[in-house]
Structure formats: structure tokens, C-alpha cells
Coordinates of N, CA and C and ligand atoms in Angstrom, one line a residue:
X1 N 8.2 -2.9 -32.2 CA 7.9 -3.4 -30.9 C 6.4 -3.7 -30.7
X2 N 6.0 -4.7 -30.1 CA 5.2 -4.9 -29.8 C 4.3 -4.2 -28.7
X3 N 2.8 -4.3 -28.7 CA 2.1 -3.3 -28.3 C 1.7 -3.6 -26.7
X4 N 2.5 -3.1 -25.9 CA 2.0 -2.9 -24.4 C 0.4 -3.7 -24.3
X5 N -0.3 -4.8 -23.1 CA -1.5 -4.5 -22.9 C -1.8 -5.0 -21.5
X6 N -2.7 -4.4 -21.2 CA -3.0 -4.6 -19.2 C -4.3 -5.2 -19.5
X7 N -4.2 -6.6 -18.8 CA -5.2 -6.9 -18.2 C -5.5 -7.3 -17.0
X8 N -6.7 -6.8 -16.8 CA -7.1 -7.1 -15.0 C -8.3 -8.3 -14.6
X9 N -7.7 -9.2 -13.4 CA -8.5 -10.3 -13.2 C -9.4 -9.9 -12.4
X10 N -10.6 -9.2 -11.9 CA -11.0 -9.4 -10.9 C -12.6 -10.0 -10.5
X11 N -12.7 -10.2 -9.3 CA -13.4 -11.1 -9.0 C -13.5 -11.2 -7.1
X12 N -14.7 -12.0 -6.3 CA -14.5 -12.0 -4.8 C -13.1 -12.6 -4.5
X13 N -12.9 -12.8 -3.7 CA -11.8 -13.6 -2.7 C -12.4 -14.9 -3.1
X14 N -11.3 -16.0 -3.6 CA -11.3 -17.0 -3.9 C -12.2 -17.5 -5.1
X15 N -12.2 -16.1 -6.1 CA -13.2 -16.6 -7.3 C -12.2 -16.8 -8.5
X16 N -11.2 -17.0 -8.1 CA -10.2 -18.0 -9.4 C -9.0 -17.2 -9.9
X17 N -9.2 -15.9 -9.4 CA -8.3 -15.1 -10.0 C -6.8 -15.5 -10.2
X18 N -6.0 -16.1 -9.0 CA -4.8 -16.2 -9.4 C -4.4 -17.2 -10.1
X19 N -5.1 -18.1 -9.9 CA -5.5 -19.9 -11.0 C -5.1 -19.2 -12.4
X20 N -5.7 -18.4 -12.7 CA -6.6 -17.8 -14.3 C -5.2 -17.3 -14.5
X21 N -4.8 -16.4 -13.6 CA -3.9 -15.6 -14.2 C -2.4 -16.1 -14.4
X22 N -2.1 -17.0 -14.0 CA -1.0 -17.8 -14.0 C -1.1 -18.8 -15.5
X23 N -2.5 -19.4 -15.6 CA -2.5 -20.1 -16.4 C -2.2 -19.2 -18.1
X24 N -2.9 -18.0 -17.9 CA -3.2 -16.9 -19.3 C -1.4 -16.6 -19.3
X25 N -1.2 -16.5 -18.0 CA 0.6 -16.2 -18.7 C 1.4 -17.4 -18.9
X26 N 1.1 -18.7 -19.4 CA 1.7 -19.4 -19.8 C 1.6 -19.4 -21.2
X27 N -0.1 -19.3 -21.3 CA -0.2 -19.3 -23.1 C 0.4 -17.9 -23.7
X28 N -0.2 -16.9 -23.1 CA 1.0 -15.3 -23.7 C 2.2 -15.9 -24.2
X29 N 3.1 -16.7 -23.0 CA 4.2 -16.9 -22.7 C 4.9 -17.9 -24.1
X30 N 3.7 -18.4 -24.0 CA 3.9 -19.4 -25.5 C 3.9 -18.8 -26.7
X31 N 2.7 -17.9 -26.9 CA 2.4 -17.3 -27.9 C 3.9 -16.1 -28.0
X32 N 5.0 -15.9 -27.4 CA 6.1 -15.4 -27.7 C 6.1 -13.9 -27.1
X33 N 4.9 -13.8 -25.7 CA 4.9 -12.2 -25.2 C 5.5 -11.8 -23.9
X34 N 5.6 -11.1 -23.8 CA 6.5 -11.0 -22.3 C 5.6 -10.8 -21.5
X35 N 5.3 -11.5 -20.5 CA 4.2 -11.2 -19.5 C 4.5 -10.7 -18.1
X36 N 4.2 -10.0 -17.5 CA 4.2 -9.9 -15.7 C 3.2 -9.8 -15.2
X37 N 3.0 -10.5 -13.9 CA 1.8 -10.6 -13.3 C 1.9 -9.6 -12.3
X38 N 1.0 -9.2 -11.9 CA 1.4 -8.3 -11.1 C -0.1 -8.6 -9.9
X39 N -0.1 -7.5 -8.8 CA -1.7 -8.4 -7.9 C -1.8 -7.1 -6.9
X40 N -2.4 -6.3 -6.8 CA -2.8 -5.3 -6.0 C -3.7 -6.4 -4.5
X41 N -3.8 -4.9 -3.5 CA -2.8 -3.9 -3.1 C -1.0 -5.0 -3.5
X42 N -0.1 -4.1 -3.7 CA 1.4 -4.8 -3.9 C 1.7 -4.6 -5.3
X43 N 2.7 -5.4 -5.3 CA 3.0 -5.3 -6.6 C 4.8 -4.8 -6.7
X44 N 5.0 -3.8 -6.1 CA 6.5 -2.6 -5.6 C 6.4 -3.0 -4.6
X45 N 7.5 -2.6 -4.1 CA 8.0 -3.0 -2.6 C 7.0 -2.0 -1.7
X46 N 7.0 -1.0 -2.3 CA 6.2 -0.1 -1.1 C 4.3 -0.4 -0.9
X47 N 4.5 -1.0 -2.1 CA 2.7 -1.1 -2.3 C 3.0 -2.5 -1.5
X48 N 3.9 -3.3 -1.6 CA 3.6 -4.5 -0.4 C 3.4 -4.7 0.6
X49 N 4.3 -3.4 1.0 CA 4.1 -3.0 2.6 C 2.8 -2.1 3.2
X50 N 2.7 -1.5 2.1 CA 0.7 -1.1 2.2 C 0.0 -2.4 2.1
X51 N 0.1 -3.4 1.5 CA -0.5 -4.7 1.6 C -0.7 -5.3 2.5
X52 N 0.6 -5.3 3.2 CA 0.7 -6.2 5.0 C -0.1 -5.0 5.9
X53 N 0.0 -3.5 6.0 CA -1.0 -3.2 6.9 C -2.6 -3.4 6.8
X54 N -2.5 -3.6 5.5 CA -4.3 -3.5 5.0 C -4.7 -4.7 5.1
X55 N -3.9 -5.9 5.6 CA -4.3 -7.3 5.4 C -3.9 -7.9 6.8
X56 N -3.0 -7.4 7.4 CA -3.2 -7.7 8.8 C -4.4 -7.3 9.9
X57 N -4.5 -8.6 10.5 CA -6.4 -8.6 11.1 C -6.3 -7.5 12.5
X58 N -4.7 -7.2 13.0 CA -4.4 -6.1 14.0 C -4.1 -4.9 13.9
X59 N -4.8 -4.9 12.3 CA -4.5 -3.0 11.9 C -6.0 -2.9 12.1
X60 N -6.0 -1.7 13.1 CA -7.5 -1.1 12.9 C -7.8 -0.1 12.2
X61 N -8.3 -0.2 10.8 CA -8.4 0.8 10.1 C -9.8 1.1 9.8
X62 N -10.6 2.5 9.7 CA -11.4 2.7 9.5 C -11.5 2.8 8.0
X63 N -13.0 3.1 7.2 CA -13.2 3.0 5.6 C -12.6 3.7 5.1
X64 N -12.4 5.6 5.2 CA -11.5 6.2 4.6 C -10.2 6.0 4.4
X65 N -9.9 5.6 5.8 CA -8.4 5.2 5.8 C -7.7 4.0 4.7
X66 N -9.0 3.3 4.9 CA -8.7 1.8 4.5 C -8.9 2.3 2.9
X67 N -9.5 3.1 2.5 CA -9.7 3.5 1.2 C -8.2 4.3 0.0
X68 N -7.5 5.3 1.2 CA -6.9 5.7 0.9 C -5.8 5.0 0.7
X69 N -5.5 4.1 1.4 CA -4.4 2.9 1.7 C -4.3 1.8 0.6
X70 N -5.8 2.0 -0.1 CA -5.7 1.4 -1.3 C -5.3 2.2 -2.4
X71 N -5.8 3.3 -2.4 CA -5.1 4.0 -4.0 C -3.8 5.0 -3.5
X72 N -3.1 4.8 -2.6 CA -1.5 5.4 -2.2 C -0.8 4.1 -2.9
X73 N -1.2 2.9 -2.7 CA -0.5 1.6 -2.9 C -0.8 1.8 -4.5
X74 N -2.2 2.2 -5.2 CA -1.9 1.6 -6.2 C -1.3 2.8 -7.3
X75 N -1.3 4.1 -6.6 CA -0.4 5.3 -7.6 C 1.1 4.4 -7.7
X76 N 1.6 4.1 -6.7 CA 3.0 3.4 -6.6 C 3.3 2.7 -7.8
X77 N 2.5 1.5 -7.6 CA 2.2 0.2 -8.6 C 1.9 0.9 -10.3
X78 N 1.3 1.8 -10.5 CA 1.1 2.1 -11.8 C 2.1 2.9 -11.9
X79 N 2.5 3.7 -11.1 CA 3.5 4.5 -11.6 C 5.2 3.3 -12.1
X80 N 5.5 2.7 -11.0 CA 6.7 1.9 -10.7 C 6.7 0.8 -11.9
X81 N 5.4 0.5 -11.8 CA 5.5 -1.2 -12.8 C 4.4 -1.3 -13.7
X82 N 3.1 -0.7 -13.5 CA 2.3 -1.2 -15.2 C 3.0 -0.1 -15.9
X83 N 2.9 1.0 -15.5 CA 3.1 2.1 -16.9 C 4.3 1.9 -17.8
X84 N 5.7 1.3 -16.6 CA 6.1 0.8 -17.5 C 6.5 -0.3 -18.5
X85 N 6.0 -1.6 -18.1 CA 6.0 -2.3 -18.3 C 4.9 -2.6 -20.2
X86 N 4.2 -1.4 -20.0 CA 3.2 -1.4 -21.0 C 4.3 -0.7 -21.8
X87 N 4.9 0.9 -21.5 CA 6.0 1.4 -22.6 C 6.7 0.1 -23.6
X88 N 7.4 -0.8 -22.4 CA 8.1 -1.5 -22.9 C 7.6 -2.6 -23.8
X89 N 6.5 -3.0 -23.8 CA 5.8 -3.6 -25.0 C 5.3 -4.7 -24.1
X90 N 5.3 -5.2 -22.8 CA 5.0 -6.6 -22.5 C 2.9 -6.6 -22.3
X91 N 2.5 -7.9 -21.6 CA 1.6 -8.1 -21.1 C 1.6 -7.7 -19.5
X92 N 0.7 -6.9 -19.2 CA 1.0 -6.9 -18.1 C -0.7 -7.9 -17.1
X93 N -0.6 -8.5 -16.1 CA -2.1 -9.1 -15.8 C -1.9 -9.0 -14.6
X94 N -3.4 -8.1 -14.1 CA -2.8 -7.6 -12.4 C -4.3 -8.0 -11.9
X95 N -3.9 -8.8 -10.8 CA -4.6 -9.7 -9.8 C -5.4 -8.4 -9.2
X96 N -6.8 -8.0 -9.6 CA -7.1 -6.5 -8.9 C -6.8 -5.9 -9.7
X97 N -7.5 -4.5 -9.4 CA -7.2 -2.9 -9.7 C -8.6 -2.2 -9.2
X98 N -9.0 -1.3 -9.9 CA -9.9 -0.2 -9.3 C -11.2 -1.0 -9.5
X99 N -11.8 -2.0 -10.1 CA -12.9 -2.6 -9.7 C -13.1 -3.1 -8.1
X100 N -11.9 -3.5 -7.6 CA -12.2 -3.9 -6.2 C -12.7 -2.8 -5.3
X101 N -11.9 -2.0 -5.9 CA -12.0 -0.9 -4.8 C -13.4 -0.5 -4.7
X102 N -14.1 -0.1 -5.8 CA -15.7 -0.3 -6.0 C -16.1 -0.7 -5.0
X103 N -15.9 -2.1 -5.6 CA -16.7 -3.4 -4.7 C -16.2 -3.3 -3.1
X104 N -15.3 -3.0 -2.6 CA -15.0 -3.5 -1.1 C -15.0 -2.3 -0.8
X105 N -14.6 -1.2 -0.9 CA -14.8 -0.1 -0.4 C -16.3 0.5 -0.8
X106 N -16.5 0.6 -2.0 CA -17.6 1.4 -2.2 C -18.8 0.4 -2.0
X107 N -19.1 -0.6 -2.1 CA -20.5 -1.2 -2.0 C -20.1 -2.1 -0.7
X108 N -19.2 -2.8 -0.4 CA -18.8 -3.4 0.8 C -18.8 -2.2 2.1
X109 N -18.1 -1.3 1.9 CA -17.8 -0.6 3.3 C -18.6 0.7 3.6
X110 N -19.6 1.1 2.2 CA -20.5 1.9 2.2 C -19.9 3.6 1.8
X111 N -18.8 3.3 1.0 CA -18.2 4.8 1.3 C -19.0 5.3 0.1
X112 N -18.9 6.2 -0.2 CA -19.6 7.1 -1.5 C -19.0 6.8 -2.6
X113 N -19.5 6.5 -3.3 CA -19.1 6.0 -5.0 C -18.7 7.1 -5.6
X114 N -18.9 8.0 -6.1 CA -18.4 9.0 -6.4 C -16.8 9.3 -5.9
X115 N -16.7 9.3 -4.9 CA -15.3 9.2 -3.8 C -14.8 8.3 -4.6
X116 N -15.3 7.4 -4.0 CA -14.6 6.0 -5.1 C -13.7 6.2 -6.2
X117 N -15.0 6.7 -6.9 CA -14.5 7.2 -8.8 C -13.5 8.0 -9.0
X118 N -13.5 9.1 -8.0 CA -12.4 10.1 -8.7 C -11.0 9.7 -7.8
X119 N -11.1 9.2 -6.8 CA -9.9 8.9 -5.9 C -9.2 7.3 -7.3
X120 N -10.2 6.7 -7.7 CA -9.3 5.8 -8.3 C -9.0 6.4 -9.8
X121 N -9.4 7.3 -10.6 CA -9.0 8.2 -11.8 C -7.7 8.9 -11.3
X122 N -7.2 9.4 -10.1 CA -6.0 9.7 -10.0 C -5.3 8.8 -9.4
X123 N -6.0 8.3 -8.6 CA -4.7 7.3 -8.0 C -3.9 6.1 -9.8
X124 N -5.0 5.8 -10.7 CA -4.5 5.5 -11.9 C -3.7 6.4 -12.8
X125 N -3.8 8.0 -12.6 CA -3.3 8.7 -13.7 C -4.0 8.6 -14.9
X126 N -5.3 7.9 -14.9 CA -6.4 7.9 -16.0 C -6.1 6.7 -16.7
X127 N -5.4 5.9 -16.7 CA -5.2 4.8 -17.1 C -6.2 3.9 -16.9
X128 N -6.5 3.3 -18.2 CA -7.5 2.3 -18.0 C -6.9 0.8 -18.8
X129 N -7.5 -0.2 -18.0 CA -7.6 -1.5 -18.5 C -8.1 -2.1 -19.9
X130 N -7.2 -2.8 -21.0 CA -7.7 -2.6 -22.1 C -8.9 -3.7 -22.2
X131 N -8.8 -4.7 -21.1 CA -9.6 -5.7 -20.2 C -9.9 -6.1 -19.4
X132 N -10.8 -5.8 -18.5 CA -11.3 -6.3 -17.0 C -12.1 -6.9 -17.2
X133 N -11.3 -8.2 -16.3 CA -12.2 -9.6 -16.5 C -12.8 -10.0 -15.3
X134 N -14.1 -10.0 -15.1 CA -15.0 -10.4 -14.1 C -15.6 -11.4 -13.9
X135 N -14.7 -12.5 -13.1 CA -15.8 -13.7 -12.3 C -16.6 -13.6 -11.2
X136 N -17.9 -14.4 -12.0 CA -18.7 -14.2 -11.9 C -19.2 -15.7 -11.1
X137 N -19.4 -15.8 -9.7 CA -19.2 -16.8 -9.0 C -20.4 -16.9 -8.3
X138 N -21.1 -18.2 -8.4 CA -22.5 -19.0 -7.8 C -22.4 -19.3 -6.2
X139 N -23.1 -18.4 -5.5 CA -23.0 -18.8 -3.9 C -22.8 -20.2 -3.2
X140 N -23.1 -21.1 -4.2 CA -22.7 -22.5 -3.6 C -21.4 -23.0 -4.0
X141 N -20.6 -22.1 -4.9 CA -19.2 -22.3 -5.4 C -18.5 -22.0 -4.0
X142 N -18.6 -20.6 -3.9 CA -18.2 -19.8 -2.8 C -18.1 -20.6 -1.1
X143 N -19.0 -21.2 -1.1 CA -19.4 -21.6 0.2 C -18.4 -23.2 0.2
X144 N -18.2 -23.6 -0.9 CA -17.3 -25.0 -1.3 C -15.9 -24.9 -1.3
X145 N -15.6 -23.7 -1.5 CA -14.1 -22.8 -1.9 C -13.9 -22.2 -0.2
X146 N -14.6 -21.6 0.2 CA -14.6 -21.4 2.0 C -14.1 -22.4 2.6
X147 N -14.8 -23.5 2.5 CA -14.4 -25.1 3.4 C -12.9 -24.8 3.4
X148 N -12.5 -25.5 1.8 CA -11.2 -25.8 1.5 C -10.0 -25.0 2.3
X149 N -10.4 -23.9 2.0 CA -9.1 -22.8 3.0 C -10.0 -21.8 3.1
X150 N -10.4 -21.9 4.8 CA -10.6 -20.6 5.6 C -10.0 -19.2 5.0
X151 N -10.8 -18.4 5.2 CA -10.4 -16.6 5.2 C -9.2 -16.4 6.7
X152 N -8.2 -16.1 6.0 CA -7.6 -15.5 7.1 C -6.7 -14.2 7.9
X153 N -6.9 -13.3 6.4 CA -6.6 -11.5 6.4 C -7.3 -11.1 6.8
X154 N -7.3 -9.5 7.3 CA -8.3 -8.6 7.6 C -9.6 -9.0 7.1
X155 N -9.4 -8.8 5.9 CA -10.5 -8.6 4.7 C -11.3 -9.4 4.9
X156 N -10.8 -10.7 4.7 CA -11.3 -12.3 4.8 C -12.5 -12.7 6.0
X157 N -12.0 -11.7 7.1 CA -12.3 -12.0 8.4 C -13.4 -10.6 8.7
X158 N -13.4 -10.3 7.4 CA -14.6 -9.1 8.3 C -15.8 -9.7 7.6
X159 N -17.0 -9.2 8.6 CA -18.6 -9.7 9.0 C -18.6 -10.3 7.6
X160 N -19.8 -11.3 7.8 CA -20.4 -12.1 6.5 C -21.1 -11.3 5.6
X161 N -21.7 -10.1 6.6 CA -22.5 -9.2 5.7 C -21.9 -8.6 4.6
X162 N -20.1 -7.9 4.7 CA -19.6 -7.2 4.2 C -19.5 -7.8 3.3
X163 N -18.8 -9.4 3.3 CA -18.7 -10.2 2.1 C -19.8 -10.4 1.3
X164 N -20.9 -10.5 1.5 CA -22.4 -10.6 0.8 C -22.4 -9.5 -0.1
X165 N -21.9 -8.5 0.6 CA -22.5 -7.2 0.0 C -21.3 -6.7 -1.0
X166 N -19.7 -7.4 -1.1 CA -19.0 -7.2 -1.9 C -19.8 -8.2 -3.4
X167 N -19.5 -9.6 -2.6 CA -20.5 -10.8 -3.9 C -21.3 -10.2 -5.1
X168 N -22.3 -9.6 -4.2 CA -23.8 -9.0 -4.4 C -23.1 -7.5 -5.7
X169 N -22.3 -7.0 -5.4 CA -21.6 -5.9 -6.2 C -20.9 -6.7 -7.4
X170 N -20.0 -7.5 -7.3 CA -19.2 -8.0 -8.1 C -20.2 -8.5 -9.1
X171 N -21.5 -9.1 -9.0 CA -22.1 -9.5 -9.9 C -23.3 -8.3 -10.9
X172 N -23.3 -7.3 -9.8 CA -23.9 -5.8 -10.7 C -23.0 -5.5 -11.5
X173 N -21.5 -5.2 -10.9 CA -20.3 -5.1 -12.0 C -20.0 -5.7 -13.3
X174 N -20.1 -6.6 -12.7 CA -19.8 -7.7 -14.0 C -20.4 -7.3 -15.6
X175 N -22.1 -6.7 -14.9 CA -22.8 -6.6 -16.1 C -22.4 -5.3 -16.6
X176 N -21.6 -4.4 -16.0 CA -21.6 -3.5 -16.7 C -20.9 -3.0 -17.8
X177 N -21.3 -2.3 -18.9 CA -20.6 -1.8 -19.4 C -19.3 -1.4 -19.9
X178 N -18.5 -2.1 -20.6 CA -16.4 -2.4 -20.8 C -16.3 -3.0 -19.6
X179 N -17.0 -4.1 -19.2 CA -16.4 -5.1 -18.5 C -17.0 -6.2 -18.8
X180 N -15.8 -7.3 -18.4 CA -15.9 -8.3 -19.8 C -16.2 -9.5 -18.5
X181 N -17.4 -10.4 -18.7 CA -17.7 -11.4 -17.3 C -17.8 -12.3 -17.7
X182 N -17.5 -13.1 -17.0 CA -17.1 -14.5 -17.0 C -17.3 -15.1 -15.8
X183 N -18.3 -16.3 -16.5 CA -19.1 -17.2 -15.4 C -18.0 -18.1 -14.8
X184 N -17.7 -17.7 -13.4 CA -16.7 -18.3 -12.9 C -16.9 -19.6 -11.9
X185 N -18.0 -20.0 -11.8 CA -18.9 -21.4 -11.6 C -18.1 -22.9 -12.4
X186 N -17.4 -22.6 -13.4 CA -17.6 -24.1 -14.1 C -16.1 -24.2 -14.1
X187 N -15.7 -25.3 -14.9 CA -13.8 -25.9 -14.7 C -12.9 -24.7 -14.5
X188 N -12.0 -25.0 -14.0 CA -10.7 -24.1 -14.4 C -10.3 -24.0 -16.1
X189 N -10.2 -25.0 -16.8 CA -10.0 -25.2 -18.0 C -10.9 -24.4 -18.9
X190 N -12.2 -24.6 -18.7 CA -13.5 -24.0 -19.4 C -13.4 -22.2 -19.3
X191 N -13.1 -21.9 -18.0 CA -12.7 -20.2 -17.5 C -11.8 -20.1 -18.4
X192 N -10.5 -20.7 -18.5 CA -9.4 -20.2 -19.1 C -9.5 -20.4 -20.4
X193 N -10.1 -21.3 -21.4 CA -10.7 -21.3 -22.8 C -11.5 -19.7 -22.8
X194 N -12.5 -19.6 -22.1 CA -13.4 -18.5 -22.1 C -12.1 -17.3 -22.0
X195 N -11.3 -17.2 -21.4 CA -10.2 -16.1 -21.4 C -9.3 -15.7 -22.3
X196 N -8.6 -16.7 -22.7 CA -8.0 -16.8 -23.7 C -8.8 -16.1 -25.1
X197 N -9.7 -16.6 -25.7 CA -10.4 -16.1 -26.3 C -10.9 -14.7 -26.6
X198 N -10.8 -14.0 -25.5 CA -11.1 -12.6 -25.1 C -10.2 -12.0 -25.4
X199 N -9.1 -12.4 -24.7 CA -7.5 -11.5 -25.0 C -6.9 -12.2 -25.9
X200 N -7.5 -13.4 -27.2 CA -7.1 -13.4 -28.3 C -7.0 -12.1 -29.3
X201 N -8.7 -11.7 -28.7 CA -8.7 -10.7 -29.6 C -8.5 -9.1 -30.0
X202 N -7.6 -9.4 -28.3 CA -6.4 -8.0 -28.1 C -5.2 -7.7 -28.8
X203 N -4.9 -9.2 -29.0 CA -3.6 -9.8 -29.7 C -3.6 -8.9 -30.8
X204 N -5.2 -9.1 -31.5 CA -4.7 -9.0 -33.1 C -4.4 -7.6 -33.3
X205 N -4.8 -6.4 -32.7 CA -4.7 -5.3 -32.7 C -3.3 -5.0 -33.0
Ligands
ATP1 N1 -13.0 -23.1 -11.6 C1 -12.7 -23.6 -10.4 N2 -13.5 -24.5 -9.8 C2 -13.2 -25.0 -8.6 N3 -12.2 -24.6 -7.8 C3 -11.4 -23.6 -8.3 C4 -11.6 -23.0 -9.6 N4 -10.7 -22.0 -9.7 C5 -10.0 -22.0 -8.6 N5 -10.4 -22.9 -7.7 C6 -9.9 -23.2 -6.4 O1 -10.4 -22.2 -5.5 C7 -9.4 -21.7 -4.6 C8 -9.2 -20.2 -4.9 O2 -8.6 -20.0 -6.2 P1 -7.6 -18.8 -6.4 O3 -6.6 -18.7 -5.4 O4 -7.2 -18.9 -7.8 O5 -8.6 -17.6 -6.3 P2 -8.3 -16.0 -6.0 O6 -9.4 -15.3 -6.6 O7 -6.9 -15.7 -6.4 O8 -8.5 -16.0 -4.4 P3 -7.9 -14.9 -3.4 O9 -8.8 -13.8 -3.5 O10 -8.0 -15.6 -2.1 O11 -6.5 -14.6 -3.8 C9 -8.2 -22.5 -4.9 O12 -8.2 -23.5 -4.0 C10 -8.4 -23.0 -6.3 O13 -7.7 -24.2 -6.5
MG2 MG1 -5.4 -14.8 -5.4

């Protein structure tokens, strides 16, 4: 059987991720792998319904709350659908995972990073991504992608500052360390060459 592998798209609100990830599971798909996409918060029925409270603009949720509401949803999701999904040999490519939480909770909402860190080591069960892919998006991209279609979740709709200060994270991220970034400024085509390429070289393993 072939060898299980998770990869994660992440990136701001509207920096390409679902584009990318649809397109990567056509070539998998070709190349003869079983793919599932998968997209936090969600994913299982119950992590969906954690999704609609955390994304509806008439839930008032405070940071912890809104923190924990992210890694209840995503023990579900790993437990229900990546972990196994990986047993069984496929691709798995999930819209999100514990980078966001980083970014929107911990540098967006100001909660303690540390918090962060160990709340998303269990809410994973220590599971890690064999690739997290980071777009990396030019403020005048952002501001062209806004026109097109308004923000209209919670998330979407909270202060400009928050959003700045997720952006402003997503691009510290990017550079770090087992995360793999990708300048998410130029074609769709050009992103998805740049991707492919990356988890060509998962393949060979
Ligand atoms: N490389 C690109 N250049 C220009 N526009 C793009 C590019 N990639 C995606 N778009 C457009 O930007 C918008 C957002 O893309 P997409 O939905 O894939 O992003 P996302 O990261 O999944 O967003 P969200 O966080 O809202 O789910 C869409 O209208 C899409 O067609
Ligand atoms: Mg999307």
C-alpha cells in the first residue's frame, strides 16, 4: 500500500488556498492517489457545526473561547478523518490546520503563544504535517481579492487591525523553519507549478 501523506494549505482569508487545493487534487488524482480534501474548522459533521458557530457574525465569542472552539473541532477532524485516512494510504490536503490557529488566535487575537503551542500538540495528538504550505500574499493582492467578494463571517468581519496583524504573522510564518512558502502574489498556474513540485518530492519517498 501506498504511503499515507497530509498536506496543509495555509495562508490569509482569500490567499488562494482552496483554488490550490482543488487543483493539487486533480494532479494526485491523475498521478493514480487517492485524495481527500478536507478544510478546518470542519471537516466531520461535528467540527462543521463548530464551524457555523465560530463563523457566524451573532456568536459572541471571546479569545479563549474562540480558541478552544478551534482545537475541540480539530481533535474531531484528526481523530475522525486525517488519521485515518493517512492509515489507509490516501492523500490527505486540509484547507487550515494549527498554523492558523497561530496566526488568528495567537498573533491576531493576542492570546499567549505558548497556549497556542501546547493546546494545538494535543488537540493534534502530535501529529504533524509532512507539508505546510504558506501563501505568501502582497497587500495590493489582498486589497484586489477584497473588492471582488466582501468578507462576510465572523472572522472576515472583525476590525482591519486584526486582519493586519493575522497578514503581518502569516508572513513571519512563512519564513519559518519546516514551512514551506510560497509567493502567493503571481498566477494561479505559476502557485500550482510551484506546488506540485514540492509534493513531487513527497511522492518519491
Ligand atoms: N493567484 C491568484 N491570483 C489572482 N486571484 C486569485 C489567485 N488565486 C485565487 N484567486 C482568487 O481569489 C479569491 C480567493 O481564492 P480562494 O477562495 O482560493 O482563497 P482561500 O484562501 O480559499 O480564501 P478563503 O480564506 O476565503 O476560503 C477567488 O476569487 C479566487 O478566484
Ligand atoms: Mg477557501
Amino acid at each position: 500500500m501506498k504511503k499515507g501523506i497530509f498536506i496543509v494549505l495555509e495562508g490569509p482569508d482569500r490567499s488562494g488556498k482552496s483554488t490550490q487545493a482543488e487543483l493539487l487534487k486533480k494532479w494526485l488524482e491523475g498521478l493514480g492517489r487517492e485524495v481527500v480534501v478536507t478544510r478546518e474548522p470542519g471537516g466531520t459533521r461535528l467540527s462543521e457545526q463548530i464551524r457555523k458557530i465560530l463563523l457566524d457574525p451573532k456568536s459572541e465569542i471571546e479569545p479563549m473561547t474562540e480558541l478552544f472552539l478551534y482545537e475541540t473541532s480539530r481533535i474531531k477532524h484528526t481523530l475522525e478523518k486525517i488519521l485515518p485516512a493517512l492509515k489507509a494510504g490516501k492523500v490527505i490536503i486540509s484547507d487550515r490546520y494549527t498554523l492558523s490557529t497561530t496566526a488568528y488566535q495567537g498573533y491576531g487575537r493576542g492570546l499567549d503563544l505558548k497556549t497556542v503551542k501546547t493546546l494545538n500538540r494535543i488537540a493534534t495528538l502530535n501529529l504533524k504535517p509532512d507539508v505546510t504550505i504558506v501563501f505568501d500574499i502582497p497587500d495590493r493582492a489582498f486589497t484586489q481579492r477584497e473588492k471582488t467578494r466582501p468578507g462576510r463571517d465572523r472572522i472576515e468581519r472583525a476590525p482591519d487591525a486584526f486582519r493586519r496583524r493575522v497578514n503581518r504573522a502569516y508572513k513571519l510564518l512563512a519564513r519559518r523553519p519546516g514551512m514551506t512558502r510560497v509567493d502567493g502574489g503571481r498566477s494561479i498556474e505559476a502557485i500550482q507549478a510551484d506546488i506540485r513540485a514540492k509534493v513531487a518530492r513527497l511522492l518519491k519517498n
